[in-house]
Short mmCIF file of C-alpha atoms in Angstrom, two decimals:
data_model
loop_
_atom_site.label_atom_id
_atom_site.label_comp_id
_atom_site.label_asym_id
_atom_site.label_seq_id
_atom_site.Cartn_x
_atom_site.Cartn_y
_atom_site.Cartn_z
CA UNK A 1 0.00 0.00 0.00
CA UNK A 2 1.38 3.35 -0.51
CA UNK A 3 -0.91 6.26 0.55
CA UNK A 4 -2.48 3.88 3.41
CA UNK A 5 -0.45 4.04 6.50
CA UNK A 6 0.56 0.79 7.90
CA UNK A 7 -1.59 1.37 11.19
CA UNK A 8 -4.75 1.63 9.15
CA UNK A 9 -7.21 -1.20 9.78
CA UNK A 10 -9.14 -2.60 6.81
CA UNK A 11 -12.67 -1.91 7.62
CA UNK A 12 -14.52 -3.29 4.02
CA UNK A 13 -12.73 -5.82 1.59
CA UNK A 14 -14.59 -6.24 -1.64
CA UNK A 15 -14.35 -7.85 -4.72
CA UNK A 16 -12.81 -4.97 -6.08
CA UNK A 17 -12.17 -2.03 -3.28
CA UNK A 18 -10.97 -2.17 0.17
CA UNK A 19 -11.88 0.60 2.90
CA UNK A 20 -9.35 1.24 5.42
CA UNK A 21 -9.68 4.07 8.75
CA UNK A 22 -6.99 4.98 10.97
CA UNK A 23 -6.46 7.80 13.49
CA UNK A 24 -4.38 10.80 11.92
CA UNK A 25 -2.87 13.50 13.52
CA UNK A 26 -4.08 16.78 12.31
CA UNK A 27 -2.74 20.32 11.99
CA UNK A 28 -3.96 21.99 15.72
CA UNK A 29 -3.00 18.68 17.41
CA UNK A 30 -6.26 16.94 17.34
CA UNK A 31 -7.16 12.98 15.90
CA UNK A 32 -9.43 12.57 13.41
CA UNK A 33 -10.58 9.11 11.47
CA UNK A 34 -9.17 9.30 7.86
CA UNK A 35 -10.16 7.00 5.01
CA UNK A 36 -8.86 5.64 2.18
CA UNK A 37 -9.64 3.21 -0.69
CA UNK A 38 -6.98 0.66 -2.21
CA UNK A 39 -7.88 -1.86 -5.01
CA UNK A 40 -5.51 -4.09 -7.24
CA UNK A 41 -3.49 -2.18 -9.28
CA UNK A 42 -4.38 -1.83 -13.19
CA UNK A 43 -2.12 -2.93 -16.32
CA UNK A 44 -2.74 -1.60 -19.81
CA UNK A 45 -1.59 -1.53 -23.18
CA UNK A 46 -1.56 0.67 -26.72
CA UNK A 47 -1.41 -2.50 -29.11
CA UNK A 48 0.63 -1.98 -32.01
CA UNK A 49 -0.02 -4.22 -35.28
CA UNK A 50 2.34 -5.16 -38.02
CA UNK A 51 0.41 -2.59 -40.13
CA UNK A 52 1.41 -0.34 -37.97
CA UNK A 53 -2.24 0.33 -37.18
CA UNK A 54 -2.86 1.72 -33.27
CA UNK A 55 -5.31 -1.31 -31.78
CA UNK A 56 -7.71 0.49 -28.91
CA UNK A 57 -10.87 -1.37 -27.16
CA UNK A 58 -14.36 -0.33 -27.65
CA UNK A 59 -15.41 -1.83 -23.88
CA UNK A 60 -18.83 -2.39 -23.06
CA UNK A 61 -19.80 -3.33 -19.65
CA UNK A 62 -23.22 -3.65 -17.65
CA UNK A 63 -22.94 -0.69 -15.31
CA UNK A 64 -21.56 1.99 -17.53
CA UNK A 65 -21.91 3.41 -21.74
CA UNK A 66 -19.70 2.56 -24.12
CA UNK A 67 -16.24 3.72 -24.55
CA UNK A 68 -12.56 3.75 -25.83
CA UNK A 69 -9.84 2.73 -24.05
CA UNK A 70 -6.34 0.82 -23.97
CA UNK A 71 -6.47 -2.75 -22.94
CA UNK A 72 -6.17 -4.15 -20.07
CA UNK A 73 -7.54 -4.77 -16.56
CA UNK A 74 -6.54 -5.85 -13.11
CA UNK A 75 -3.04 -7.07 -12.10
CA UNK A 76 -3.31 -10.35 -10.09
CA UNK A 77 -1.63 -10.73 -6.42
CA UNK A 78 1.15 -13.01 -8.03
CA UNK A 79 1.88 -11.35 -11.02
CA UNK A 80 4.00 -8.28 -11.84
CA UNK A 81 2.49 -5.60 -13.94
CA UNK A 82 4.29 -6.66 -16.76
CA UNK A 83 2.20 -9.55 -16.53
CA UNK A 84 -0.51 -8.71 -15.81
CA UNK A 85 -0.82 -6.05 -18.62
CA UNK A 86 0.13 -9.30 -20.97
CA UNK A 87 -2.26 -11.38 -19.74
CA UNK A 88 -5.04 -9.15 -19.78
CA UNK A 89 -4.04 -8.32 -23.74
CA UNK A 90 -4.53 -11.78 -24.50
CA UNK A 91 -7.72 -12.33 -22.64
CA UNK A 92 -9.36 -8.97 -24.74
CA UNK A 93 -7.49 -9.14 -28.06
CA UNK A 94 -6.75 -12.48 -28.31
CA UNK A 95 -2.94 -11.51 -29.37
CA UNK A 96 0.08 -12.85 -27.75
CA UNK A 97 2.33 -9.95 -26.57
CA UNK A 98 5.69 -9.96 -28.02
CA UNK A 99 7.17 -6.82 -26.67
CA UNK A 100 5.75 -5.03 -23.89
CA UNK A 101 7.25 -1.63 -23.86
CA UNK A 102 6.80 0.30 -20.88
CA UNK A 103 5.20 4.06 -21.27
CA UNK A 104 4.15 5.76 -18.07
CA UNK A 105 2.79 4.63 -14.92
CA UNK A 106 0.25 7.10 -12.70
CA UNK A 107 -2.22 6.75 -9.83
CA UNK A 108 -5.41 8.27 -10.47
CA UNK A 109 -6.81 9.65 -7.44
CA UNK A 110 -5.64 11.26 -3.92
CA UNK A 111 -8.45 8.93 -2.18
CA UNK A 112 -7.41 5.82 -3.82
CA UNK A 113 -4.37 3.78 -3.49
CA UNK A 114 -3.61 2.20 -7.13
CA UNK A 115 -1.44 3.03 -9.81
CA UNK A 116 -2.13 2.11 -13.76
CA UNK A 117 0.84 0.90 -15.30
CA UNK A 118 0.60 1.60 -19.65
CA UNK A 119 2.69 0.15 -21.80
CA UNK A 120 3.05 -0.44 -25.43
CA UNK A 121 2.44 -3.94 -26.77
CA UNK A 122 4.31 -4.90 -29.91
CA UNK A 123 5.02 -8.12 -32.28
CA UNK A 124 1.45 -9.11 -31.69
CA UNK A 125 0.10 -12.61 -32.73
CA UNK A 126 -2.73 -13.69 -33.04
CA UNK A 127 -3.31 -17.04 -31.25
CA UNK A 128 -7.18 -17.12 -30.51
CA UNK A 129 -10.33 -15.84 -29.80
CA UNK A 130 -10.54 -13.33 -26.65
CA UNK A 131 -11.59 -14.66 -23.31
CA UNK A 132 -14.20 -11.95 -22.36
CA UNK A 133 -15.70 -12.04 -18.89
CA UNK A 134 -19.08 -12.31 -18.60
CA UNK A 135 -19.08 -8.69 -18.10
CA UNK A 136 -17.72 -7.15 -20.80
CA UNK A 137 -18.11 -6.49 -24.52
CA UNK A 138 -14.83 -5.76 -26.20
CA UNK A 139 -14.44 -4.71 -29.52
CA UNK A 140 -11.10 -3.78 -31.22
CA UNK A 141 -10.89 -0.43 -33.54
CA UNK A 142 -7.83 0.39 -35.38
CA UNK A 143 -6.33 3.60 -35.81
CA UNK A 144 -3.27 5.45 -38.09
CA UNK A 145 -0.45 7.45 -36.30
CA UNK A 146 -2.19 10.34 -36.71
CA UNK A 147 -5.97 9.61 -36.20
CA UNK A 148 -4.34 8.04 -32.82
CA UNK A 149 -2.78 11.44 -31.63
CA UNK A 150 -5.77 13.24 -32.69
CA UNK A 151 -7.77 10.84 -29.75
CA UNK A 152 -6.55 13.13 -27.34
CA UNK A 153 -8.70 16.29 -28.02
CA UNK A 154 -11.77 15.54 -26.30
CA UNK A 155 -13.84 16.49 -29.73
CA UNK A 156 -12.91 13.83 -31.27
CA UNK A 157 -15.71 11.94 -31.46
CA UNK A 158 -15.80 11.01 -35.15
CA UNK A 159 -12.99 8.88 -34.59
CA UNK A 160 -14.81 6.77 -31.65
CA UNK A 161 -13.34 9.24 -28.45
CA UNK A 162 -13.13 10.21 -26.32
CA UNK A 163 -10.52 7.91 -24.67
CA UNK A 164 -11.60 7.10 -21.03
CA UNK A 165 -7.74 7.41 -19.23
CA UNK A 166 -7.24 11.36 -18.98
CA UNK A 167 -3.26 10.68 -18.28
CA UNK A 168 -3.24 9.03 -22.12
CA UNK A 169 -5.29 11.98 -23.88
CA UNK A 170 -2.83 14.27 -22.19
CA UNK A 171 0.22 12.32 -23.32
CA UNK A 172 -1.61 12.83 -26.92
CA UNK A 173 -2.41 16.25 -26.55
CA UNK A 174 1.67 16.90 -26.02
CA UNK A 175 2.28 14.85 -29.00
CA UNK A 176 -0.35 17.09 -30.72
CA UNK A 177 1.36 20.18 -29.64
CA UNK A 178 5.39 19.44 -29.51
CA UNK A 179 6.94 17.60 -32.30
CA UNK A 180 9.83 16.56 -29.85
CA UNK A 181 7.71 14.89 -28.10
CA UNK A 182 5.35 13.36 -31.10
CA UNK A 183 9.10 12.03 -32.47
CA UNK A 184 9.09 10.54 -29.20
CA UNK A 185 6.05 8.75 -29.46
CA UNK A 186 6.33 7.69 -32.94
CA UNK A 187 9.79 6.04 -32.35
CA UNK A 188 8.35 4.15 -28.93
CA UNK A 189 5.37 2.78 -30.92
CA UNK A 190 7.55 1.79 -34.53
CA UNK A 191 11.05 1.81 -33.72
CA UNK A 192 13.45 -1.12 -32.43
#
């Protein structure tokens, strides 16, 4: 756990989420009960094809609309995020992961303790049919170089956006924007 303190007590364990409480010290010398969340940590991946076609999700699921998104999902106990990331790839795409490249790793909220680990999957192949769980509709969309940068404006919509992870539309909009940083991009996704 990183933002829960090793004194907190674990108050709610769900299938997903854990709640946690402990006493914390506050500014004018006072104790008050703080909370925090923690779930498993989340591995993801830009699929690359041989094409050189970007390969995105269009995930379906019971309790929310439509969207686009990277695949990927939750990292087990045992595994590293490596893979984790891999394994979740193959269970959506039904690609084998050659190269997993990594990209940038954040944690999305103050409340929450859980990081999302993206990285970019290369020398896919194709090995099967994915292994959806029974909660999920995945289907794959393709995208150029440059209809995959232009994901990141939020009006995107014609090309299937907006992509659900802010920290990736960002990363897009700076590709957008600086061409250092769109040679950067370009060479993680194509080059050896």
């Amino acid at each position: 756990m990183g933002r829960i303190p090793k004194h907190a007590k674990k108050v709610f364990e769900g299938n997903i989420f854990s709640t946690w409480q402990w006493d914390q010290e506050c500014y004018d010398g006072s104790t008050q009960v703080f909370e925090g969340l923690s779930r498993p940590d989340y591995g993801t991946a830009v699929g690359v094809l041989d094409s050189k076609e970007i390969l995105l999700a269009w995930d379906e699921q019971p309790d929310r609309k439509p969207l686009l998104t990277s695949i990927g999902g939750r990292i087990e106990a045992d595994e590293t995020p490596e893979a984790g990331a891999a394994r979740e790839f193959r269970e959506e795409t039904g690609y084998e992961v050659g190269e997993l490249r990594p990209w940038f790793t954040y944690t999305p909220s103050g409340k929450i303790d859980f990081s999302v680990y993206m990285y970019i999957a290369r020398d896919l192949k194709k090995v099967g049919e994915p292994q959806l769980d029974v909660g999920e509709r995945i289907e794959l969309r393709t995208f150029s170089f440059e209809d995959f940068l232009r994901l990141g404006n939020s009006s995107s919509k014609d090309l299937d956006g907006p992509l659900r992870d802010w920290e990736l539309r960002i990363r897009l909009l700076e590709a957008q924007l600086d061409k250092e940083k769109q040679g950067e991009l370009y060479s993680l996704l194509y080059k050896d």
